[in-house]
XYZ file of N, CA and C in Angstrom:
666
model
N 10.855 34.180 -14.087
C 12.037 33.350 -13.810
C 12.186 33.150 -12.302
N 12.634 31.967 -11.875
C 12.821 31.741 -10.448
C 13.941 32.584 -9.874
N 13.839 32.907 -8.591
C 14.885 33.667 -7.917
C 16.130 32.809 -7.783
N 17.337 33.341 -8.123
C 18.561 32.561 -7.960
C 18.726 32.126 -6.502
N 19.175 30.881 -6.313
C 19.307 30.312 -4.982
C 20.723 29.837 -4.732
N 21.089 29.691 -3.440
C 22.368 29.055 -3.144
C 22.474 27.679 -3.791
N 21.320 26.981 -3.955
C 21.345 25.643 -4.542
C 21.794 25.638 -5.989
N 21.848 26.835 -6.637
C 22.281 26.883 -8.024
C 23.757 26.508 -8.154
N 24.513 26.589 -7.041
C 25.879 26.109 -7.019
C 25.840 24.596 -6.886
N 26.406 23.888 -7.855
C 26.246 22.432 -7.926
C 26.744 21.720 -6.684
N 27.937 22.057 -6.206
C 28.480 21.336 -5.051
C 27.671 21.630 -3.801
N 27.261 22.882 -3.615
C 26.443 23.232 -2.450
C 25.084 22.546 -2.530
N 24.511 22.472 -3.734
C 23.207 21.834 -3.913
C 23.277 20.354 -3.584
N 24.318 19.684 -4.051
C 24.472 18.256 -3.786
C 24.610 17.987 -2.284
N 25.431 18.788 -1.621
C 25.591 18.629 -0.175
C 24.279 18.916 0.546
N 23.534 19.910 0.077
C 22.254 20.242 0.685
C 21.236 19.134 0.549
N 21.225 18.457 -0.596
C 20.307 17.339 -0.803
C 20.649 16.160 0.105
N 21.925 15.878 0.259
C 22.352 14.799 1.163
C 21.905 15.115 2.591
N 22.159 16.341 3.035
C 21.773 16.752 4.388
C 20.264 16.665 4.573
N 19.502 17.108 3.573
C 18.037 17.088 3.675
C 17.497 15.666 3.733
N 18.097 14.745 2.972
C 17.646 13.353 3.023
C 17.888 12.754 4.414
N 18.987 13.117 5.033
C 19.254 12.637 6.392
C 18.296 13.281 7.384
N 17.941 14.537 7.114
C 16.955 15.204 7.960
C 15.598 14.499 7.885
N 15.219 14.005 6.698
C 13.950 13.289 6.576
C 13.894 12.117 7.538
N 14.994 11.384 7.638
C 15.055 10.248 8.563
C 15.008 10.726 10.009
N 15.844 11.719 10.330
C 15.946 12.204 11.707
C 14.624 12.780 12.199
N 13.869 13.393 11.287
C 12.594 14.014 11.646
C 11.425 13.024 11.592
N 11.699 11.789 11.217
C 10.656 10.782 11.147
C 9.740 10.918 9.950
N 10.205 11.590 8.903
C 9.374 11.791 7.718
C 9.544 10.694 6.679
N 10.559 9.867 6.816
C 10.758 8.771 5.862
C 11.429 7.607 6.567
N 11.431 6.469 5.897
C 12.012 5.255 6.462
C 12.784 4.542 5.349
N 13.883 3.916 5.723
C 14.649 3.136 4.745
C 15.097 3.984 3.571
N 14.751 3.528 2.363
C 15.136 4.271 1.159
C 13.971 5.091 0.605
N 12.880 5.210 1.368
C 11.749 5.991 0.873
C 12.065 7.479 0.946
N 11.365 8.255 0.157
C 11.561 9.693 0.131
C 12.561 10.107 -0.932
N 12.321 11.247 -1.542
C 13.226 11.787 -2.552
C 13.062 13.295 -2.610
N 14.131 13.962 -2.984
C 14.180 15.424 -2.948
C 14.862 15.925 -4.212
N 14.430 17.081 -4.690
C 15.091 17.706 -5.836
C 15.218 19.202 -5.618
N 16.184 19.810 -6.318
C 16.317 21.263 -6.370
C 16.596 21.676 -7.814
N 16.117 22.841 -8.155
C 16.384 23.402 -9.475
C 17.873 23.712 -9.614
N 18.418 23.511 -10.794
C 19.809 23.858 -11.074
C 19.867 24.718 -12.328
N 21.057 25.165 -12.662
C 21.208 26.060 -13.813
C 20.760 25.393 -15.106
N 20.992 24.082 -15.239
C 20.706 23.374 -16.488
C 19.516 22.423 -16.408
N 18.801 22.433 -15.313
C 17.678 21.520 -15.130
C 17.406 21.356 -13.653
N 17.666 20.147 -13.125
C 17.470 19.929 -11.702
C 18.350 18.793 -11.212
N 18.586 18.788 -9.913
C 19.319 17.727 -9.237
C 18.330 16.943 -8.394
N 18.424 15.615 -8.413
C 17.479 14.783 -7.690
C 18.223 13.637 -7.016
N 17.707 13.193 -5.897
C 18.331 12.080 -5.190
C 18.189 10.790 -5.998
N 19.129 9.867 -5.834
C 19.115 8.634 -6.638
C 18.146 7.604 -6.092
N 17.914 6.582 -6.886
C 17.033 5.483 -6.503
C 17.770 4.472 -5.631
N 17.130 4.085 -4.521
C 17.593 2.943 -3.753
C 18.830 3.130 -2.903
N 19.263 4.365 -2.671
C 20.448 4.601 -1.839
C 19.993 5.100 -0.472
N 20.242 4.363 0.615
C 19.831 4.829 1.945
C 20.478 6.166 2.286
N 19.733 7.001 2.992
C 20.235 8.338 3.332
C 21.534 8.274 4.130
N 21.687 7.220 4.942
C 22.875 7.124 5.793
C 24.169 6.999 4.990
N 24.086 6.452 3.774
C 25.297 6.262 2.969
C 25.334 7.194 1.758
N 24.295 7.995 1.590
C 24.227 8.899 0.443
C 25.354 9.917 0.491
N 25.984 10.168 -0.671
C 27.066 11.134 -0.786
C 26.750 12.120 -1.920
N 27.361 13.311 -1.886
C 27.079 14.307 -2.924
C 27.265 13.786 -4.344
N 28.246 12.919 -4.554
C 28.497 12.410 -5.905
C 27.409 11.443 -6.377
N 26.563 10.982 -5.460
C 25.457 10.094 -5.840
C 24.265 10.854 -6.411
N 24.192 12.151 -6.166
C 23.063 12.961 -6.637
C 23.064 12.988 -8.166
N 21.883 12.881 -8.755
C 21.748 12.770 -10.208
C 21.318 14.104 -10.809
N 22.062 14.554 -11.815
C 21.687 15.749 -12.566
C 20.782 15.342 -13.723
N 19.681 16.076 -13.902
C 18.746 15.775 -14.982
C 18.371 17.052 -15.735
N 18.030 16.875 -17.003
C 17.514 17.975 -17.799
C 15.989 17.951 -17.745
N 15.374 19.043 -18.173
C 13.914 19.094 -18.177
C 13.310 18.272 -19.315
N 14.142 17.692 -20.156
C 13.641 16.740 -21.154
C 13.691 15.305 -20.630
N 14.175 15.134 -19.384
C 14.171 13.816 -18.762
C 15.448 13.032 -18.934
N 16.509 13.662 -19.402
C 17.788 12.967 -19.558
C 18.589 13.069 -18.274
N 19.154 11.946 -17.827
C 19.930 11.903 -16.588
C 21.411 11.785 -16.898
N 22.233 12.345 -16.024
C 23.678 12.226 -16.168
C 24.090 10.776 -15.967
N 25.218 10.353 -16.556
C 25.670 8.967 -16.378
C 25.927 8.662 -14.908
N 25.694 7.418 -14.531
C 25.928 7.012 -13.144
C 24.704 6.353 -12.563
N 24.393 6.684 -11.325
C 23.255 6.078 -10.646
C 21.941 6.509 -11.290
N 20.927 5.652 -11.165
C 19.600 5.985 -11.676
C 18.942 7.007 -10.761
N 18.205 7.948 -11.346
C 17.494 8.919 -10.503
C 16.349 8.248 -9.762
N 15.830 8.929 -8.779
C 14.641 8.445 -8.080
C 13.572 8.022 -9.078
N 12.845 6.977 -8.739
C 11.754 6.534 -9.616
C 10.665 7.591 -9.735
N 10.661 8.575 -8.838
C 9.668 9.644 -8.875
C 10.182 10.906 -9.579
N 11.272 10.792 -10.335
C 11.860 11.980 -10.956
C 10.856 12.736 -11.816
N 9.862 12.007 -12.381
C 8.948 12.653 -13.322
C 8.141 13.770 -12.661
N 7.571 13.509 -11.470
C 6.794 14.607 -10.894
C 7.681 15.714 -10.352
N 8.917 15.388 -9.970
C 9.857 16.461 -9.623
C 10.063 17.368 -10.838
N 10.366 16.768 -11.982
C 10.578 17.525 -13.216
C 9.351 18.334 -13.592
N 8.181 17.692 -13.563
C 6.964 18.351 -14.026
C 6.550 19.503 -13.113
N 6.758 19.350 -11.814
C 6.456 20.449 -10.886
C 7.378 21.632 -11.146
N 8.663 21.373 -11.306
C 9.614 22.463 -11.526
C 9.362 23.171 -12.858
N 8.914 22.437 -13.856
C 8.590 23.042 -15.145
C 7.325 23.884 -15.045
N 6.304 23.337 -14.392
C 5.000 24.012 -14.332
C 4.985 25.189 -13.362
N 5.867 25.168 -12.371
C 5.833 26.178 -11.308
C 7.189 26.877 -11.224
N 7.418 27.900 -12.046
C 8.731 28.549 -12.067
C 9.130 29.221 -10.763
N 8.164 29.483 -9.882
C 8.489 30.086 -8.587
C 8.988 29.047 -7.581
N 8.909 27.775 -7.949
C 9.310 26.677 -7.064
C 10.723 26.229 -7.421
N 11.538 26.030 -6.379
C 12.927 25.613 -6.592
C 13.312 24.344 -5.849
N 12.395 23.802 -5.059
C 12.702 22.571 -4.320
C 11.428 21.745 -4.150
N 11.587 20.434 -4.208
C 10.471 19.491 -4.063
C 10.904 18.404 -3.074
N 10.074 18.177 -2.057
C 10.323 17.128 -1.069
C 9.167 16.139 -1.123
N 9.472 14.872 -1.328
C 8.463 13.804 -1.304
C 8.850 12.810 -0.228
N 7.880 12.458 0.637
C 8.166 11.533 1.724
C 6.907 10.748 2.083
N 7.088 9.774 2.988
C 5.988 8.919 3.437
C 5.822 9.035 4.951
N 5.647 10.237 5.499
C 5.482 10.356 6.945
C 4.203 9.673 7.416
N 4.214 9.171 8.629
C 3.160 8.272 9.103
C 1.762 8.878 9.022
N 1.577 10.075 9.548
C 0.223 10.620 9.642
C -0.273 11.138 8.293
N 0.598 11.786 7.532
C 0.225 12.169 6.167
C -0.192 10.940 5.374
N 0.588 9.880 5.486
C 0.329 8.682 4.696
C -0.950 7.981 5.154
N -1.243 8.047 6.448
C -2.484 7.443 6.937
C -3.701 8.111 6.306
N -3.705 9.460 6.243
C -4.821 10.146 5.592
C -4.819 9.872 4.086
N -3.614 9.764 3.503
C -3.529 9.434 2.077
C -4.103 8.049 1.799
N -3.903 7.117 2.722
C -4.478 5.774 2.566
C -6.005 5.814 2.549
N -6.558 6.828 3.197
C -8.014 6.998 3.214
C -8.496 7.898 2.075
N -7.565 8.387 1.251
C -7.920 9.282 0.158
C -8.579 10.556 0.636
N -8.135 11.075 1.781
C -8.834 12.157 2.465
C -8.062 13.472 2.389
N -8.742 14.537 1.959
C -8.174 15.877 2.043
C -8.049 16.283 3.514
N -7.131 17.203 3.796
C -7.003 17.762 5.144
C -7.692 19.124 5.148
N -8.714 19.309 5.998
C -9.415 20.594 6.051
C -8.700 21.585 6.967
N -9.248 22.783 7.051
C -8.623 23.869 7.825
C -8.975 23.739 9.307
N -8.470 22.696 9.946
C -8.721 22.497 11.370
C -7.704 23.244 12.219
N -6.702 23.846 11.592
C -5.711 24.684 12.270
C -5.252 25.734 11.266
N -4.984 26.928 11.771
C -4.596 28.001 10.845
C -3.285 27.722 10.122
N -2.449 26.798 10.657
C -1.173 26.517 9.999
C -1.351 25.896 8.620
N -2.557 25.452 8.288
C -2.782 24.923 6.942
C -2.500 25.998 5.896
N -2.573 27.265 6.299
C -2.294 28.361 5.375
C -0.866 28.303 4.841
N 0.031 27.647 5.566
C 1.409 27.502 5.082
C 1.465 26.727 3.777
N 0.428 25.909 3.517
C 0.359 25.142 2.272
C -0.373 25.899 1.173
N -0.780 27.142 1.460
C -1.289 28.001 0.395
C -2.781 28.145 0.274
N -3.575 27.464 1.131
C -5.017 27.565 1.004
C -5.737 26.810 2.100
N -7.066 26.719 2.019
C -7.869 26.134 3.093
C -7.938 24.606 3.113
N -7.230 23.952 2.237
C -7.164 22.487 2.249
C -5.770 22.035 1.841
N -5.417 20.843 2.287
C -4.332 20.093 1.656
C -5.036 18.980 0.895
N -5.005 19.061 -0.419
C -5.746 18.095 -1.233
C -5.030 16.742 -1.276
N -5.822 15.699 -1.453
C -5.271 14.359 -1.675
C -5.499 13.991 -3.137
N -4.420 13.820 -3.885
C -4.528 13.405 -5.282
C -5.006 11.961 -5.363
N -5.838 11.612 -6.344
C -6.243 10.212 -6.523
C -5.037 9.306 -6.759
N -5.241 8.030 -6.536
C -4.143 7.072 -6.676
C -3.738 6.876 -8.137
N -2.437 6.758 -8.346
C -1.846 6.269 -9.595
C -0.530 5.604 -9.219
N -0.056 4.630 -9.990
C 1.197 3.954 -9.649
C 2.375 4.922 -9.570
N 3.308 4.616 -8.681
C 4.460 5.500 -8.498
C 5.284 5.597 -9.782
N 5.866 6.758 -9.974
C 6.767 6.977 -11.100
C 6.103 7.179 -12.444
N 4.775 7.234 -12.484
C 4.078 7.292 -13.771
C 3.703 8.723 -14.149
N 3.439 8.896 -15.435
C 2.952 10.179 -15.924
C 1.589 10.487 -15.311
N 0.776 9.460 -15.107
C -0.540 9.662 -14.500
C -0.408 10.252 -13.096
N 0.510 9.728 -12.292
C 0.711 10.257 -10.945
C 1.196 11.697 -11.007
N 2.088 11.990 -11.923
C 2.596 13.348 -12.059
C 1.466 14.323 -12.371
N 0.591 13.961 -13.294
C -0.532 14.833 -13.666
C -1.475 15.052 -12.489
N -1.752 13.981 -11.742
C -2.638 14.094 -10.591
C -2.020 14.948 -9.485
N -0.714 14.810 -9.276
C -0.027 15.621 -8.273
C -0.067 17.097 -8.649
N 0.178 17.401 -9.922
C 0.128 18.794 -10.364
C -1.249 19.402 -10.132
N -2.291 18.649 -10.391
C -3.653 19.146 -10.171
C -3.904 19.395 -8.681
N -3.451 18.482 -7.826
C -3.647 18.649 -6.387
C -2.842 19.819 -5.833
N -1.750 20.168 -6.503
C -0.893 21.272 -6.060
C -1.300 22.619 -6.657
N -2.355 22.658 -7.430
C -2.783 23.930 -8.011
C -3.064 24.928 -6.884
N -2.368 26.075 -6.917
C -2.506 27.113 -5.898
C -2.153 26.615 -4.502
N -1.359 25.580 -4.404
C -0.947 25.024 -3.120
C 0.553 24.725 -3.142
N 1.110 24.526 -1.945
C 2.518 24.131 -1.843
C 2.681 22.781 -1.154
N 1.591 22.060 -0.966
C 1.666 20.704 -0.421
C 0.437 19.929 -0.850
N 0.593 18.612 -0.964
C -0.551 17.731 -1.233
C -0.231 16.346 -0.706
N -1.277 15.541 -0.595
C -1.129 14.122 -0.309
C -1.297 13.352 -1.607
N -0.747 12.153 -1.658
C -0.897 11.238 -2.785
C -1.578 9.988 -2.270
N -2.763 9.684 -2.781
C -3.555 8.572 -2.246
C -2.753 7.280 -2.202
N -2.857 6.588 -1.038
C -2.184 5.297 -0.836
C -0.685 5.375 -1.077
N -0.098 6.525 -0.743
C 1.307 6.723 -1.099
C 2.050 7.590 -0.076
N 1.813 8.901 -0.068
C 2.579 9.790 0.797
C 2.220 11.232 0.583
N 3.220 12.120 0.643
C 2.975 13.551 0.520
C 4.057 14.217 -0.311
N 3.747 15.419 -0.800
C 4.697 16.270 -1.509
C 4.627 17.660 -0.897
N 5.783 18.262 -0.663
C 5.872 19.672 -0.296
C 6.781 20.357 -1.304
N 6.451 21.599 -1.660
C 7.253 22.353 -2.627
C 7.483 23.754 -2.079
N 8.547 24.400 -2.544
C 8.811 25.734 -2.037
C 9.913 26.455 -2.775
N 10.207 27.691 -2.341
C 11.191 28.519 -3.027
C 12.631 28.103 -2.771
N 12.862 27.347 -1.698
C 14.203 26.844 -1.406
C 14.069 25.579 -0.564
N 15.167 24.881 -0.421
C 15.123 23.573 0.234
C 14.795 23.687 1.714
N 15.343 24.698 2.391
C 15.100 24.850 3.826
C 13.620 25.052 4.104
N 12.981 25.956 3.361
C 11.569 26.232 3.615
C 10.689 25.049 3.206
N 11.089 24.320 2.188
C 10.301 23.175 1.745
C 10.356 22.047 2.767
N 11.515 21.797 3.340
C 11.618 20.778 4.386
C 10.822 21.202 5.616
N 10.882 22.491 5.964
C 10.088 23.020 7.071
C 8.599 22.774 6.822
N 8.148 23.021 5.601
C 6.737 22.829 5.273
C 6.343 21.362 5.403
N 7.192 20.460 4.960
C 6.894 19.031 5.093
C 6.687 18.656 6.552
N 7.526 19.187 7.439
C 7.381 18.929 8.871
C 6.052 19.485 9.382
N 5.704 20.696 8.952
C 4.461 21.323 9.409
C 3.225 20.539 8.944
N 3.249 20.036 7.722
C 2.096 19.283 7.213
C 1.958 17.959 7.947
N 3.058 17.297 8.246
C 2.977 16.062 9.026
C 2.445 16.360 10.430
N 2.901 17.453 11.053
C 2.395 17.820 12.381
C 0.894 18.096 12.329
N 0.446 18.794 11.295
C -0.979 19.079 11.132
C -1.784 17.790 11.014
N -1.292 16.851 10.220
C -1.999 15.575 10.062
C -2.031 14.795 11.370
N -0.947 14.837 12.129
C -0.931 14.160 13.429
C -1.956 14.783 14.367
N -1.995 16.116 14.424
C -2.951 16.808 15.286
C -4.395 16.511 14.865
N -4.631 16.482 13.563
C -5.973 16.203 13.054
C -6.392 14.778 13.414
N -5.470 13.829 13.279
C -5.778 12.438 13.625
C -6.177 12.314 15.096
N -5.461 13.010 15.981
C -5.781 12.962 17.412
C -7.110 13.661 17.683
N -7.327 14.809 17.033
C -8.570 15.554 17.237
C -9.790 14.730 16.833
N -9.652 13.940 15.778
C -10.765 13.091 15.352
C -11.119 12.046 16.405
N -10.140 11.642 17.207
C -10.408 10.701 18.293
C -11.037 11.399 19.499
N -10.693 12.672 19.689
C -11.207 13.432 20.829
C -12.660 13.845 20.615
N -12.970 14.265 19.399
C -14.314 14.756 19.123
C -14.469 15.143 17.670
N -15.196 16.233 17.442
C -15.447 16.706 16.082
C -14.664 17.986 15.859
N -13.556 17.941 15.108
C -12.736 19.137 14.908
C -13.533 20.264 14.245
N -13.271 21.492 14.681
C -13.893 22.676 14.107
C -13.057 23.132 12.913
N -13.707 23.341 11.786
C -13.020 23.757 10.558
C -13.159 25.268 10.407
N -12.035 25.952 10.277
C -12.036 27.399 10.067
C -12.576 27.715 8.681
N -13.238 28.877 8.554
C -13.829 29.196 7.256
C -12.760 29.664 6.273
N -13.077 29.549 4.988
C -12.111 29.840 3.926
C -11.599 31.267 3.994
N -12.476 32.237 4.278
C -12.051 33.638 4.321
C -10.957 33.856 5.350
N -11.096 33.209 6.514
C -10.067 33.340 7.542
C -8.736 32.763 7.056
N -8.785 31.618 6.404
C -7.538 31.013 5.918
C -6.897 31.872 4.841
N -7.677 32.440 3.930
C -7.084 33.286 2.896
C -6.432 34.526 3.509
N -7.007 35.057 4.604
C -6.359 36.184 5.286
C -5.009 35.757 5.857
N -4.979 34.551 6.413
C -3.720 34.069 6.986
C -2.712 33.746 5.890
N -3.175 33.248 4.748
C -2.273 33.008 3.615
C -1.513 34.291 3.276
N -2.220 35.417 3.258
C -1.567 36.704 2.978
C -0.535 37.031 4.050
N -0.887 36.806 5.309
C 0.049 37.089 6.401
C 1.263 36.172 6.342
N 1.054 34.938 5.865
C 2.128 33.958 5.826
C 3.142 34.213 4.707
N 2.881 35.167 3.850
C 3.838 35.433 2.773
C 5.189 35.885 3.306
N 5.207 36.365 4.551
C 6.474 36.745 5.183
C 6.782 35.852 6.384
N 6.150 34.658 6.434
C 6.291 33.754 7.577
C 7.126 32.549 7.173
N 7.789 31.953 8.159
C 8.565 30.736 7.883
C 10.004 30.906 8.326
N 10.814 29.873 8.100
C 12.216 29.933 8.548
C 12.991 31.007 7.792
N 13.880 31.666 8.496
C 14.697 32.716 7.893
C 16.166 32.323 7.946
N 16.920 32.800 6.969
C 18.369 32.615 6.999
C 18.981 33.834 7.679
N 19.533 33.638 8.867
C 20.101 34.735 9.632
C 21.617 34.733 9.490
N 22.157 35.906 9.229
C 23.613 36.059 9.173
C 24.055 36.711 10.463
N 24.800 35.959 11.278
C 25.256 36.456 12.588
C 26.645 37.043 12.481
């Protein structure tokens, strides 16, 4: 069973999703109405709605959904709700999903290219690669299946000709991971222009994966 989170409180979860969507814009991870976020809830999950700009998004706009795919009355859920649902069902240790179209992640996704271990920070995504899932149309069962495969033993992936997904135990750490993966892709893009990036071996990355189990943003009580 997943660890209980502050997001399990409905009002706090809704406010957290609104704040995170605005963070996506402020951090340059999304543009316009692109990007969507979900968190696990007591009865299923909460997901951002379709077509509402982050600047005007309010807690009451957040859509509650069941794991059978039923949405609460009101606004339509994100068109990508299916892979949010399927990830949360398949990965009980995961409580938050962030999907966005950041520039450098999306550029590599347009090339259908995995990200290799050119920096040890790739270990934050759970292994020696960030895989790129093959293309499928947005919002489809096919895309959901491909994303799940790319996320096997990982906490981030790219979606070909589309964008990226980050997943994690809570919303704060998942948003942090999305930022780190975009930074890694930016650094890799620049390194490819400078020369031939050196790829760290798998054994080194797996050692760092173990060290990273206690790494990342912390909630400090002052």
